[in-house]
Coordinates of N, CA, C and O in Angstrom, one line a residue:
M221 N 45.6 37.4 11.1 CA 45.0 38.0 9.9 C 43.7 38.5 10.3 O 42.9 37.8 10.8
S222 N 43.3 39.8 10.0 CA 42.1 40.3 10.3 C 41.0 39.8 9.4 O 41.2 39.2 8.3
D223 N 39.7 40.0 9.9 CA 38.6 39.5 9.1 C 38.5 40.2 7.7 O 38.1 39.7 6.7
H224 N 39.0 41.5 7.7 CA 39.0 42.3 6.5 C 40.0 41.8 5.5 O 39.7 41.7 4.2
S225 N 41.2 41.3 5.9 CA 42.2 41.0 4.9 C 42.0 39.5 4.5 O 42.6 39.1 3.5
L226 N 41.3 38.6 5.2 CA 41.1 37.3 4.8 C 40.4 37.2 3.4 O 41.0 36.4 2.5
P227 N 39.3 37.8 3.1 CA 38.8 37.8 1.7 C 39.8 38.2 0.6 O 39.8 37.6 -0.4
R228 N 40.6 39.3 0.9 CA 41.5 39.7 -0.1 C 42.6 38.7 -0.2 O 43.0 38.5 -1.4
F229 N 43.1 38.1 0.8 CA 44.1 37.0 0.7 C 43.5 35.8 -0.1 O 44.1 35.3 -1.0
Q230 N 42.3 35.5 0.1 CA 41.6 34.4 -0.6 C 41.5 34.7 -2.1 O 41.8 33.8 -3.0
H231 N 41.2 35.9 -2.4 CA 41.1 36.4 -3.8 C 42.5 36.4 -4.5 O 42.6 35.9 -5.6
C232 N 43.5 36.8 -3.7 CA 44.9 36.8 -4.3 C 45.4 35.4 -4.5 O 45.9 35.1 -5.6
L233 N 45.1 34.6 -3.6 CA 45.5 33.2 -3.7 C 44.9 32.5 -4.8 O 45.5 31.9 -5.7
A234 N 43.5 32.6 -4.9 CA 42.8 32.0 -6.0 C 43.1 32.5 -7.3 O 43.4 31.7 -8.3
S235 N 43.2 33.8 -7.5 CA 43.6 34.4 -8.8 C 45.0 34.0 -9.2 O 45.3 33.8 -10.4
G236 N 45.9 33.9 -8.2 CA 47.3 33.5 -8.5 C 47.4 32.1 -8.9 O 48.2 31.8 -9.9
V237 N 46.6 31.2 -8.3 CA 46.7 29.8 -8.7 C 46.1 29.7 -10.1 O 46.7 29.0 -11.0
I238 N 45.0 30.4 -10.4 CA 44.4 30.3 -11.8 C 45.4 30.9 -12.8 O 45.5 30.4 -13.9
A239 N 46.1 32.0 -12.5 CA 47.1 32.6 -13.4 C 48.2 31.6 -13.7 O 48.6 31.4 -14.8
A240 N 48.7 30.9 -12.6 CA 49.7 29.9 -12.8 C 49.3 28.8 -13.7 O 50.0 28.3 -14.5
V241 N 48.1 28.2 -13.4 CA 47.6 27.3 -14.3 C 47.4 27.7 -15.7 O 47.8 27.0 -16.7
G242 N 47.0 28.9 -15.9 CA 46.9 29.5 -17.2 C 48.2 29.6 -18.0 O 48.3 29.3 -19.1
I243 N 49.2 30.0 -17.2 CA 50.6 30.1 -17.8 C 51.1 28.8 -18.2 O 51.7 28.5 -19.3
W244 N 50.8 27.8 -17.3 CA 51.2 26.4 -17.6 C 50.6 25.8 -18.9 O 51.2 25.3 -19.7
V245 N 49.3 26.0 -19.0 CA 48.5 25.5 -20.1 C 49.0 26.3 -21.4 O 49.2 25.6 -22.4
A246 N 49.2 27.6 -21.3 CA 49.7 28.3 -22.5 C 51.1 27.8 -22.9 O 51.4 27.6 -24.0
Y247 N 52.0 27.6 -21.9 CA 53.3 27.1 -22.2 C 53.2 25.7 -23.0 O 53.9 25.5 -24.0
I248 N 52.4 24.9 -22.5 CA 52.2 23.6 -23.1 C 51.6 23.6 -24.5 O 52.1 23.0 -25.4
S249 N 50.7 24.6 -24.6 CA 50.1 24.7 -26.0 C 51.0 25.3 -26.9 O 50.9 25.1 -28.2
Y250 N 52.1 26.1 -26.6 CA 53.0 26.7 -27.4 C 54.2 25.8 -27.7 O 55.0 26.0 -28.6
T251 N 54.4 24.7 -26.9 CA 55.6 23.9 -27.1 C 55.3 22.4 -27.6 O 56.2 21.8 -27.9
Q252 N 54.1 22.1 -27.7 CA 53.7 20.7 -28.1 C 53.6 20.6 -29.6 O 53.4 21.6 -30.4
Q253 N 53.8 19.4 -30.1 CA 53.8 19.1 -31.6 C 52.7 18.0 -31.8 O 52.5 17.2 -30.9
P254 N 52.1 18.0 -32.9 CA 52.2 18.9 -34.0 C 51.6 20.3 -33.7 O 50.5 20.4 -33.1
S255 N 52.2 21.3 -34.2 CA 51.7 22.7 -33.8 C 50.3 22.9 -34.3 O 49.6 23.8 -33.6
E256 N 49.8 22.3 -35.4 CA 48.6 22.6 -36.0 C 47.5 22.2 -35.0 O 46.5 22.7 -34.9
A257 N 47.8 21.1 -34.2 CA 46.8 20.6 -33.3 C 46.6 21.6 -32.1 O 45.6 21.4 -31.4
F258 N 47.5 22.4 -31.9 CA 47.4 23.3 -30.7 C 47.2 24.7 -31.1 O 47.2 25.7 -30.3
L259 N 46.7 25.0 -32.3 CA 46.3 26.4 -32.7 C 45.1 26.9 -31.9 O 45.2 28.0 -31.4
F260 N 44.1 26.1 -31.8 CA 42.9 26.6 -31.0 C 43.3 26.8 -29.5 O 43.0 27.8 -28.9
P261 N 44.0 25.7 -28.9 CA 44.4 25.9 -27.5 C 45.3 27.1 -27.3 O 45.2 27.8 -26.2
R262 N 46.1 27.5 -28.2 CA 47.1 28.6 -28.1 C 46.2 29.9 -28.0 O 46.4 30.7 -27.2
L263 N 45.2 30.0 -28.8 CA 44.4 31.2 -28.9 C 43.6 31.3 -27.6 O 43.6 32.4 -26.9
I264 N 43.0 30.3 -27.2 CA 42.2 30.3 -25.9 C 43.1 30.4 -24.7 O 42.7 31.3 -23.8
S265 N 44.2 29.8 -24.6 CA 45.1 29.9 -23.5 C 45.7 31.3 -23.4 O 45.9 31.8 -22.3
T266 N 46.1 32.0 -24.5 CA 46.6 33.3 -24.4 C 45.5 34.2 -23.9 O 45.9 35.1 -23.0
V267 N 44.3 34.2 -24.3 CA 43.3 35.1 -23.7 C 43.1 34.8 -22.3 O 43.0 35.7 -21.5
F268 N 43.1 33.4 -22.0 CA 42.9 33.0 -20.6 C 44.0 33.6 -19.6 O 43.8 34.1 -18.6
V269 N 45.3 33.5 -20.1 CA 46.4 34.1 -19.4 C 46.3 35.6 -19.1 O 46.5 36.1 -18.1
V270 N 45.9 36.3 -20.2 CA 45.8 37.7 -20.1 C 44.7 38.1 -19.1 O 45.0 39.0 -18.2
L271 N 43.6 37.5 -19.2 CA 42.5 37.8 -18.2 C 42.8 37.4 -16.8 O 42.6 38.0 -15.8
A272 N 43.6 36.2 -16.6 CA 43.9 35.7 -15.3 C 44.9 36.6 -14.7 O 44.9 36.9 -13.5
L273 N 45.9 37.1 -15.4 CA 47.0 38.0 -14.9 C 46.4 39.3 -14.6 O 46.7 39.9 -13.5
W274 N 45.4 39.8 -15.4 CA 44.7 41.0 -15.1 C 44.1 40.9 -13.7 O 44.1 41.8 -12.9
T275 N 43.4 39.9 -13.6 CA 42.6 39.6 -12.3 C 43.6 39.5 -11.1 O 43.3 40.1 -10.0
F276 N 44.6 38.8 -11.3 CA 45.6 38.7 -10.2 C 46.3 40.0 -9.9 O 46.3 40.4 -8.6
V277 N 46.6 40.8 -10.8 CA 47.2 42.1 -10.5 C 46.1 43.0 -9.7 O 46.5 43.6 -8.8
K278 N 44.9 43.0 -10.2 CA 43.8 43.8 -9.6 C 43.6 43.2 -8.1 O 43.5 44.1 -7.2
A279 N 43.8 41.9 -7.8 CA 43.6 41.4 -6.5 C 44.8 41.9 -5.6 O 44.6 42.3 -4.5
V280 N 46.0 41.8 -6.2 CA 47.2 42.1 -5.4 C 47.1 43.6 -5.1 O 47.5 44.1 -3.9
M281 N 46.7 44.5 -6.0 CA 46.7 45.9 -5.8 C 45.6 46.4 -4.9 O 45.5 47.5 -4.6
G282 N 44.6 45.5 -4.7 CA 43.4 45.8 -3.9 C 42.4 46.6 -4.6 O 41.6 47.2 -4.0
W283 N 42.4 46.4 -6.0 CA 41.4 47.1 -6.8 C 40.1 46.3 -7.1 O 39.2 46.7 -7.8
T284 N 40.0 45.2 -6.4 CA 38.8 44.3 -6.6 C 38.0 44.2 -5.4 O 38.5 44.1 -4.3
K285 N 36.7 44.3 -5.5 CA 35.8 44.1 -4.4 C 35.7 42.6 -4.2 O 35.3 42.0 -5.1
V286 N 36.0 42.2 -3.0 CA 36.1 40.8 -2.7 C 35.0 40.2 -1.9 O 35.0 39.0 -1.8
G287 N 34.1 40.9 -1.4 CA 33.1 40.4 -0.6 C 33.6 39.9 0.8 O 34.5 40.4 1.4
H288 N 33.0 38.8 1.2 CA 33.4 38.3 2.5 C 34.2 37.1 2.5 O 34.5 36.4 3.5
G289 N 34.6 36.6 1.3 CA 35.5 35.4 1.2 C 34.7 34.2 1.3 O 33.5 34.2 1.3
L290 N 35.4 33.0 1.2 CA 34.7 31.7 1.3 C 34.7 31.2 2.7 O 35.8 31.1 3.3
S291 N 33.7 30.7 3.1 CA 33.6 30.1 4.4 C 33.9 28.6 4.3 O 34.0 28.0 3.2
G292 N 34.1 27.9 5.4 CA 34.4 26.5 5.4 C 33.2 25.7 4.7 O 33.4 24.7 4.0
R293 N 32.0 26.2 4.9 CA 30.8 25.6 4.3 C 30.9 25.7 2.8 O 30.5 24.8 2.1
D294 N 31.3 26.9 2.3 CA 31.4 27.1 0.9 C 32.4 26.2 0.3 O 32.2 25.6 -0.8
L295 N 33.5 26.0 1.0 CA 34.6 25.2 0.5 C 34.1 23.7 0.5 O 34.5 22.9 -0.4
T296 N 33.4 23.3 1.5 CA 32.8 22.0 1.5 C 31.9 21.7 0.3 O 31.8 20.7 -0.3
W297 N 31.1 22.7 0.0 CA 30.2 22.7 -1.1 C 30.9 22.6 -2.5 O 30.5 21.9 -3.4
L298 N 32.1 23.2 -2.6 CA 32.9 23.2 -3.8 C 33.7 22.0 -3.9 O 34.2 21.6 -5.1
A299 N 34.0 21.3 -2.9 CA 35.0 20.2 -2.9 C 34.7 19.1 -3.9 O 35.6 18.6 -4.6
P300 N 33.4 18.6 -3.9 CA 33.1 17.5 -4.9 C 33.4 17.9 -6.4 O 33.9 17.2 -7.1
G301 N 33.1 19.2 -6.7 CA 33.4 19.7 -8.0 C 34.9 19.7 -8.3 O 35.4 19.3 -9.4
L302 N 35.6 20.2 -7.3 CA 37.1 20.2 -7.5 C 37.7 18.8 -7.6 O 38.6 18.5 -8.4
I303 N 37.2 17.9 -6.8 CA 37.7 16.5 -6.8 C 37.4 15.9 -8.3 O 38.2 15.3 -8.9
V304 N 36.2 16.0 -8.8 CA 35.8 15.6 -10.1 C 36.7 16.2 -11.2 O 37.2 15.5 -12.1
A305 N 37.0 17.6 -11.0 CA 37.9 18.2 -12.0 C 39.3 17.6 -12.0 O 39.9 17.4 -13.0
L306 N 39.8 17.4 -10.8 CA 41.1 16.9 -10.6 C 41.3 15.4 -11.2 O 42.2 15.1 -11.9
I307 N 40.2 14.6 -11.0 CA 40.2 13.2 -11.5 C 40.2 13.4 -13.0 O 40.9 12.7 -13.7
Y308 N 39.3 14.3 -13.5 CA 39.2 14.4 -15.0 C 40.5 14.8 -15.6 O 41.0 14.3 -16.6
I309 N 41.2 15.8 -15.0 CA 42.5 16.4 -15.6 C 43.6 15.4 -15.5 O 44.3 15.2 -16.5
F310 N 43.7 14.7 -14.4 CA 45.0 13.9 -14.2 C 44.8 12.5 -14.5 O 45.8 11.7 -14.5
W311 N 43.6 12.0 -14.8 CA 43.4 10.6 -15.1 C 42.4 10.3 -16.2 O 42.7 9.8 -17.2
A312 N 41.1 10.8 -16.0 CA 40.0 10.4 -16.8 C 40.2 10.8 -18.3 O 39.9 10.0 -19.2
A313 N 40.7 12.1 -18.5 CA 40.8 12.6 -19.9 C 41.8 11.7 -20.7 O 41.5 11.4 -21.8
K314 N 42.8 11.3 -20.1 CA 43.8 10.5 -20.7 C 43.4 9.0 -20.9 O 43.5 8.4 -22.0
A315 N 42.8 8.4 -19.8 CA 42.4 7.1 -19.8 C 41.2 6.9 -20.6 O 41.0 5.8 -21.3
L316 N 40.2 7.7 -20.6 CA 38.9 7.4 -21.2 C 38.7 8.2 -22.5 O 37.8 8.0 -23.3
G317 N 39.5 9.2 -22.8 CA 39.4 10.2 -23.9 C 38.5 11.4 -23.6 O 37.8 11.4 -22.5
F318 N 38.7 12.4 -24.3 CA 38.1 13.7 -24.0 C 36.6 13.6 -24.0 O 36.0 14.1 -23.0
Y319 N 35.9 13.1 -25.0 CA 34.5 13.0 -25.0 C 33.9 12.2 -23.9 O 32.9 12.6 -23.2
T320 N 34.4 10.9 -23.7 CA 33.9 10.1 -22.7 C 34.1 10.6 -21.3 O 33.1 10.7 -20.5
A321 N 35.3 11.0 -21.0 CA 35.6 11.6 -19.7 C 34.8 12.9 -19.4 O 34.2 13.2 -18.4
G322 N 34.8 13.8 -20.5 CA 34.0 15.0 -20.3 C 32.5 14.8 -20.1 O 31.9 15.4 -19.3
T323 N 32.0 13.9 -20.8 CA 30.6 13.5 -20.6 C 30.3 12.9 -19.2 O 29.3 13.4 -18.5
I324 N 31.1 12.0 -18.8 CA 31.0 11.5 -17.3 C 31.1 12.5 -16.3 O 30.3 12.6 -15.4
A325 N 32.2 13.4 -16.5 CA 32.4 14.4 -15.5 C 31.2 15.5 -15.5 O 30.7 15.9 -14.5
F326 N 30.7 15.8 -16.6 CA 29.6 16.7 -16.7 C 28.4 16.2 -16.0 O 27.7 16.8 -15.3
F327 N 28.2 14.9 -16.3 CA 26.9 14.2 -15.7 C 27.1 14.1 -14.2 O 26.1 14.3 -13.5
I328 N 28.2 13.8 -13.7 CA 28.4 13.7 -12.2 C 28.2 15.2 -11.7 O 27.5 15.3 -10.6
L329 N 28.8 16.2 -12.2 CA 28.7 17.4 -11.6 C 27.2 18.0 -11.7 O 26.7 18.6 -10.8
L330 N 26.6 17.7 -12.9 CA 25.2 18.1 -13.0 C 24.3 17.4 -12.0 O 23.4 18.0 -11.4
S331 N 24.6 16.1 -11.8 CA 23.8 15.4 -10.8 C 24.0 15.9 -9.4 O 23.1 15.9 -8.6
F332 N 25.2 16.1 -9.1 CA 25.5 16.7 -7.8 C 24.9 18.0 -7.5 O 24.4 18.3 -6.3
Y333 N 25.2 19.0 -8.4 CA 24.7 20.4 -8.1 C 23.4 20.7 -8.5 O 22.8 21.8 -8.2
D334 N 22.7 19.8 -9.2 CA 21.3 20.1 -9.7 C 20.4 20.0 -8.5 O 20.4 18.9 -7.7
P335 N 19.6 21.1 -8.0 CA 18.8 20.9 -6.9 C 17.5 20.1 -7.0 O 16.9 19.8 -6.0
A336 N 17.2 19.6 -8.2 CA 16.1 18.8 -8.4 C 16.2 17.5 -7.6 O 17.4 17.1 -7.4
S337 N 15.0 16.9 -7.4 CA 15.0 15.6 -6.6 C 15.8 14.5 -7.2 O 15.8 14.3 -8.4
H338 N 16.5 13.8 -6.4 CA 17.3 12.6 -6.8 C 16.5 11.3 -6.7 O 17.0 10.3 -7.0
H339 N 15.2 11.4 -6.3 CA 14.4 10.3 -6.2 C 13.3 10.2 -7.2 O 12.5 9.2 -7.0
R340 N 13.3 11.0 -8.2 CA 12.3 10.9 -9.3 C 13.0 10.6 -10.6 O 14.0 11.2 -10.9
A341 N 12.4 9.7 -11.3 CA 13.0 9.3 -12.7 C 13.0 10.4 -13.7 O 14.0 10.5 -14.4
K342 N 12.0 11.3 -13.5 CA 11.9 12.4 -14.5 C 13.1 13.3 -14.4 O 13.6 13.7 -15.4
T343 N 13.7 13.6 -13.2 CA 14.8 14.5 -13.1 C 16.1 13.7 -13.6 O 17.0 14.4 -14.2
W344 N 16.2 12.4 -13.5 CA 17.3 11.7 -14.0 C 17.3 11.7 -15.5 O 18.3 11.8 -16.2
I345 N 16.1 11.5 -16.1 CA 15.9 11.6 -17.5 C 16.3 13.0 -18.1 O 17.1 13.1 -19.1
K346 N 15.9 14.0 -17.3 CA 16.3 15.4 -17.7 C 17.8 15.5 -17.7 O 18.4 16.1 -18.6
R347 N 18.5 15.0 -16.7 CA 20.0 15.1 -16.6 C 20.6 14.3 -17.7 O 21.6 14.9 -18.3
V348 N 20.1 13.2 -18.1 CA 20.7 12.5 -19.2 C 20.5 13.2 -20.5 O 21.5 13.3 -21.3
I349 N 19.3 13.8 -20.8 CA 19.1 14.6 -22.0 C 20.1 15.8 -22.0 O 20.7 16.1 -23.0
I350 N 20.2 16.5 -20.9 CA 21.1 17.7 -20.8 C 22.6 17.3 -21.1 O 23.3 17.9 -21.9
T351 N 23.0 16.0 -20.5 CA 24.4 15.6 -20.7 C 24.5 15.3 -22.3 O 25.6 15.5 -22.8
A352 N 23.5 14.6 -22.9 CA 23.7 14.2 -24.3 C 23.8 15.5 -25.1 O 24.6 15.6 -26.0
G353 N 23.0 16.6 -24.8 CA 23.2 17.8 -25.5 C 24.5 18.4 -25.3 O 25.1 19.0 -26.2
F354 N 25.1 18.4 -24.1 CA 26.5 18.8 -23.8 C 27.5 18.1 -24.7 O 28.3 18.7 -25.4
L355 N 27.3 16.8 -24.9 CA 28.2 15.9 -25.7 C 28.1 16.4 -27.2 O 29.1 16.6 -27.8
V356 N 26.9 16.6 -27.6 CA 26.7 17.0 -29.0 C 27.3 18.3 -29.3 O 27.9 18.6 -30.2
V357 N 27.1 19.3 -28.4 CA 27.6 20.6 -28.5 C 29.2 20.5 -28.5 O 29.8 21.2 -29.4
M358 N 29.8 19.8 -27.6 CA 31.3 19.7 -27.6 C 31.8 19.1 -28.9 O 32.8 19.5 -29.4
Y359 N 31.2 18.0 -29.2 CA 31.6 17.3 -30.5 C 31.5 18.3 -31.7 O 32.4 18.4 -32.5
G360 N 30.3 18.9 -31.8 CA 30.1 19.8 -32.9 C 31.0 21.0 -32.9 O 31.5 21.4 -34.0
L361 N 31.4 21.5 -31.7 CA 32.3 22.6 -31.7 C 33.8 22.3 -32.1 O 34.3 22.9 -33.0
F362 N 34.2 21.2 -31.4 CA 35.6 20.8 -31.8 C 35.8 20.1 -33.1 O 36.7 20.5 -33.9
A363 N 35.0 19.1 -33.3 CA 35.3 18.2 -34.4 C 34.7 18.8 -35.8 O 35.3 18.7 -36.8
K364 N 33.5 19.4 -35.7 CA 32.8 19.8 -37.0 C 33.1 21.3 -37.2 O 33.4 21.7 -38.4
L365 N 32.8 22.2 -36.3 CA 32.8 23.7 -36.5 C 34.3 24.1 -36.6 O 34.6 24.8 -37.6
L366 N 35.1 23.8 -35.6 CA 36.5 24.3 -35.6 C 37.4 23.4 -36.4 O 38.5 23.8 -36.7
K367 N 37.0 22.2 -36.6 CA 37.9 21.2 -37.3 C 39.3 21.1 -36.7 O 40.3 21.2 -37.4
V368 N 39.3 21.0 -35.4 CA 40.7 20.9 -34.7 C 40.7 19.6 -34.0 O 39.6 18.9 -33.8
Y369 N 41.9 19.2 -33.7 CA 42.0 18.0 -32.9 C 41.3 18.2 -31.5 O 41.4 19.3 -30.9
T370 N 40.7 17.2 -31.0 CA 40.2 17.4 -29.7 C 41.3 17.5 -28.6 O 42.3 16.9 -28.8
P371 N 41.0 18.2 -27.5 CA 42.1 18.4 -26.5 C 42.5 17.0 -26.0 O 41.6 16.3 -25.5
R372 N 43.7 16.7 -26.1 CA 44.3 15.5 -25.6 C 45.5 15.7 -24.8 O 46.5 16.4 -25.3
E373 N 45.6 15.1 -23.6 CA 46.8 15.1 -22.8 C 47.5 16.5 -22.6 O 48.6 16.6 -22.6
I374 N 46.7 17.5 -22.6 CA 47.2 18.8 -22.5 C 47.9 19.0 -21.2 O 48.9 19.8 -21.0
F375 N 47.6 18.3 -20.1 CA 48.2 18.4 -18.9 C 49.3 17.3 -18.6 O 49.8 17.3 -17.5
F376 N 49.6 16.6 -19.5 CA 50.6 15.5 -19.3 C 51.8 15.6 -20.3 O 51.7 16.1 -21.4

C-alpha cells in the first residue's frame, strides 16, 4: 500500500465502522419497546446514519480530503479514550446507570486529555466543577427539557 493510499484507506475504514455502528444503533432504536422511550434516540440515530453513510460514500469515492492519516503516535494518544468509551458502552452504562457512568467517563477523559497540571489542586477542582456542569446539562437535557427516558442499555 502506498503512502498516498494509506490515509484514504484509514478514512474509509473509520467512516465505514462509524456507519455500521450508526446503523446498529438506529436498528436498536427502531425495534426496542416501549417505543415512546426510543423516540429521541430514533431521531438522533437517523440523522447520525444519514451523515455517517454520506461520509462513508465520500471516502470510498475519493471525494474527501484525508490529510496524512493517523500515525502510531496518534493512535496511542487516542487509545485511552477508546478504552474508556468501550468500558462505558459495554459495562459501565448498564452496571452504574447512564448519569453515574457518564459522569465518571467524562471526568476520566477530561483528566486524561486536559493539558493542565495534574500536580495542582486548582486544576483538579476545575475538572470537578466542569464535570458537575456536564452532569447538570445532561440531566437537564434528557430528564427536564426533552422529558424522555434516559438512554439505557441501548447497546445490549
